[in-house]
Coordinates of C-alpha atoms in Angstrom, one line a residue:
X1231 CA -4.5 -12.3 10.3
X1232 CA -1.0 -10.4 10.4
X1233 CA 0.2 -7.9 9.2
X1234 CA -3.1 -5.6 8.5
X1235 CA -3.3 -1.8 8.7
X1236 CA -5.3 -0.3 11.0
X1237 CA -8.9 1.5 9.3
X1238 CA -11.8 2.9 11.8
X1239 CA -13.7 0.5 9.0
X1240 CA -11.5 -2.7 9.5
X1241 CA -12.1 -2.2 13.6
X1242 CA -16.1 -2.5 13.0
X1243 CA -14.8 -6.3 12.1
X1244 CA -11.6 -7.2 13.7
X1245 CA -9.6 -6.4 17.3
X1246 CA -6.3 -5.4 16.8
X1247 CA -3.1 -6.2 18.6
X1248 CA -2.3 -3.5 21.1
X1249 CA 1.1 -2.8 19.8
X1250 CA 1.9 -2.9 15.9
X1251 CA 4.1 -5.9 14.2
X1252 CA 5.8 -3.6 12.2
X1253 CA 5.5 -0.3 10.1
X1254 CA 4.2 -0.5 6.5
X1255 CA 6.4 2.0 4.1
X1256 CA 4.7 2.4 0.7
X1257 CA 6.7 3.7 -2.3
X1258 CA 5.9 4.5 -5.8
X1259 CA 8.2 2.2 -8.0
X1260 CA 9.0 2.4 -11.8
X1261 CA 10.4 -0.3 -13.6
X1262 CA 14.1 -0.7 -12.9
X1263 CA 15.1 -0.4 -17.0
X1264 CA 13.7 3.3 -16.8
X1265 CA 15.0 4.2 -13.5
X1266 CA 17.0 6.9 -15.3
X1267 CA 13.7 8.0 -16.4
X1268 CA 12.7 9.3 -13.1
X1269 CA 15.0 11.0 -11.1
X1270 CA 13.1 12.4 -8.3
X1271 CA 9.2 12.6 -7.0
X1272 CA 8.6 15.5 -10.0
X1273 CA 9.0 13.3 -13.0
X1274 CA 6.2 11.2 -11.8
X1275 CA 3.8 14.4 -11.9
X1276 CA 0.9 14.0 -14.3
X1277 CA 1.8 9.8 -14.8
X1278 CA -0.4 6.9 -14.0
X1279 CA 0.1 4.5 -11.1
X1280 CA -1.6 1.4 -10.4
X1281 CA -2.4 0.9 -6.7
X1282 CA -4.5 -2.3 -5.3
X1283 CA -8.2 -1.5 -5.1
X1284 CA -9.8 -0.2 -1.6
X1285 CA -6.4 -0.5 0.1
X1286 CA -4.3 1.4 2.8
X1287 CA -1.5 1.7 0.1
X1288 CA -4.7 3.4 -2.3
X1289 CA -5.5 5.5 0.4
X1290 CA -1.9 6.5 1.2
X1291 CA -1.1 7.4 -2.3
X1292 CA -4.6 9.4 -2.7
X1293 CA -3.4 11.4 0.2
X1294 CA 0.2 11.9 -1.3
X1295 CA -0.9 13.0 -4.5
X1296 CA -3.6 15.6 -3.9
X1297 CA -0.7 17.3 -0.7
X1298 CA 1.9 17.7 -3.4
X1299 CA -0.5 18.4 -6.1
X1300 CA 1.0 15.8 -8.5
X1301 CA -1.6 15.2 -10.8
X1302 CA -0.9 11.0 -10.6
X1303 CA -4.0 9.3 -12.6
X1304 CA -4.7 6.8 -10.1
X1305 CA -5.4 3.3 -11.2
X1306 CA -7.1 0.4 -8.8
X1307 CA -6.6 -3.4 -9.8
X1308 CA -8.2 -6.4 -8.2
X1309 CA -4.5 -7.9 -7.7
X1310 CA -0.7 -7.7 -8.1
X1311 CA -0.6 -9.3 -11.2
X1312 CA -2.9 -7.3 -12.8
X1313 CA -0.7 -4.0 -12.0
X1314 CA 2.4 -5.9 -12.7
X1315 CA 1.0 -6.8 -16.4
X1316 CA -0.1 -3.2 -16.7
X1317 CA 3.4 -2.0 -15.9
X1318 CA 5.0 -4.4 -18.5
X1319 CA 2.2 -3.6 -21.3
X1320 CA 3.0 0.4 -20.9
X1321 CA -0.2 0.9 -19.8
X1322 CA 0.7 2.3 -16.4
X1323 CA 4.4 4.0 -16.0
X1324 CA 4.2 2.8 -12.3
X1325 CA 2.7 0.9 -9.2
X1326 CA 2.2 2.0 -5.4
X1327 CA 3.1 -1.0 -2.9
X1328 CA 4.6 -1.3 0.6
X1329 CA 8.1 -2.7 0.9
X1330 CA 7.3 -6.0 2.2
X1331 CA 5.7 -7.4 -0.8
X1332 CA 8.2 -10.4 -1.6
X1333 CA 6.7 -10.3 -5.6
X1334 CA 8.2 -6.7 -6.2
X1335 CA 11.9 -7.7 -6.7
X1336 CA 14.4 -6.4 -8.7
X1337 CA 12.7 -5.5 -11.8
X1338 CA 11.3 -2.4 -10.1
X1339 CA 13.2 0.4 -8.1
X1340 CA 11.4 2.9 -5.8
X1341 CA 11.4 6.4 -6.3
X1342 CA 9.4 8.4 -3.7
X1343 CA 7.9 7.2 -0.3
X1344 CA 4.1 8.2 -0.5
X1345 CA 3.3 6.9 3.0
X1346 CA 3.2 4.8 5.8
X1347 CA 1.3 3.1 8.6
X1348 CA 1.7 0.8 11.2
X1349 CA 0.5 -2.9 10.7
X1350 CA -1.0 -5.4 13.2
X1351 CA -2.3 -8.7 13.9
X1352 CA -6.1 -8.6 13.8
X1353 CA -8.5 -10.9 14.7
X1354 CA -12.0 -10.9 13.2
X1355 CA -14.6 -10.5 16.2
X1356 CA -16.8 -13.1 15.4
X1357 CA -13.8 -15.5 16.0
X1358 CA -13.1 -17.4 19.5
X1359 CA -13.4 -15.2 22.2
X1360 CA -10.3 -16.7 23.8
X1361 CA -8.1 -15.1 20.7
X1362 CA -9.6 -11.8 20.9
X1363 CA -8.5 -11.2 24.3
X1364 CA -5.1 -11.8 23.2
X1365 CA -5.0 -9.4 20.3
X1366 CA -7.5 -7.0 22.1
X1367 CA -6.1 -3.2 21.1
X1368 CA -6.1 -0.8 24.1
X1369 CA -8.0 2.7 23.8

């Protein structure tokens, strides 16, 4: 698998690559119609943002929110589309992702980084032996 952050949890299953593809940045967008809304990182205090569930990006935000004390309700959904319809419906005023995602687009604008982390290719260690020693992540 590419692209997959690295979690002491994840490496109980997979190898990773000894250097990282690429670094994951994760941002709190708003939709792009109420960009005006939210000039800075304060005007999300106190507001609800949809995340993925059990994710690096969940984590990340978690850990942004509780260091600058913004009081974000923290909302986990199964997938992307079920954030993205929770944005539209009002029922979230905005969703946590990393950059990369091609589904974000233009109808959302970021407003504050909330994290990072570097991504890699993994290989689950019950696979070929062959691959592992390819991927295999030095100490």
């Amino acid at each position: 698998m590419a692209n997959v952050s690295y979690t002491p949890e994840r490496a109980q299953k997979y190898d990773f690559s000894a250097f990282p593809l690429r670094i994951e940045t994760y941002y709190i967008f708003v939709p792009a119609a109420k960009a005006d809304d939210y000039p800075d990182a304060k005007s999300l205090y106190g507001k609800k943002v949809g995340v993925a569930k059990s994710t690096t990006t969940a984590d990340q935000l978690r850990k942004w929110n509780e260091k600058n004390q913004a009081g974000l309700t923290i909302i986990e959904y199964k997938d992307f589309q079920s954030r993205r319809d929770a944005l539209d419906n009002g029922d979230i005023d905005a969703i946590a992702e990393f950059t990369s995602r091609v589904e974000i687009g233009t109808y959302v604008v970021p407003v504050v980084r909330c994290g990072s982390s570097n991504s890699y290719i993994a290989v689950s260690k019950s696979g070929r032996t062959s691959s592992r020693k390819s991927t295999k992540r030095s100490p």
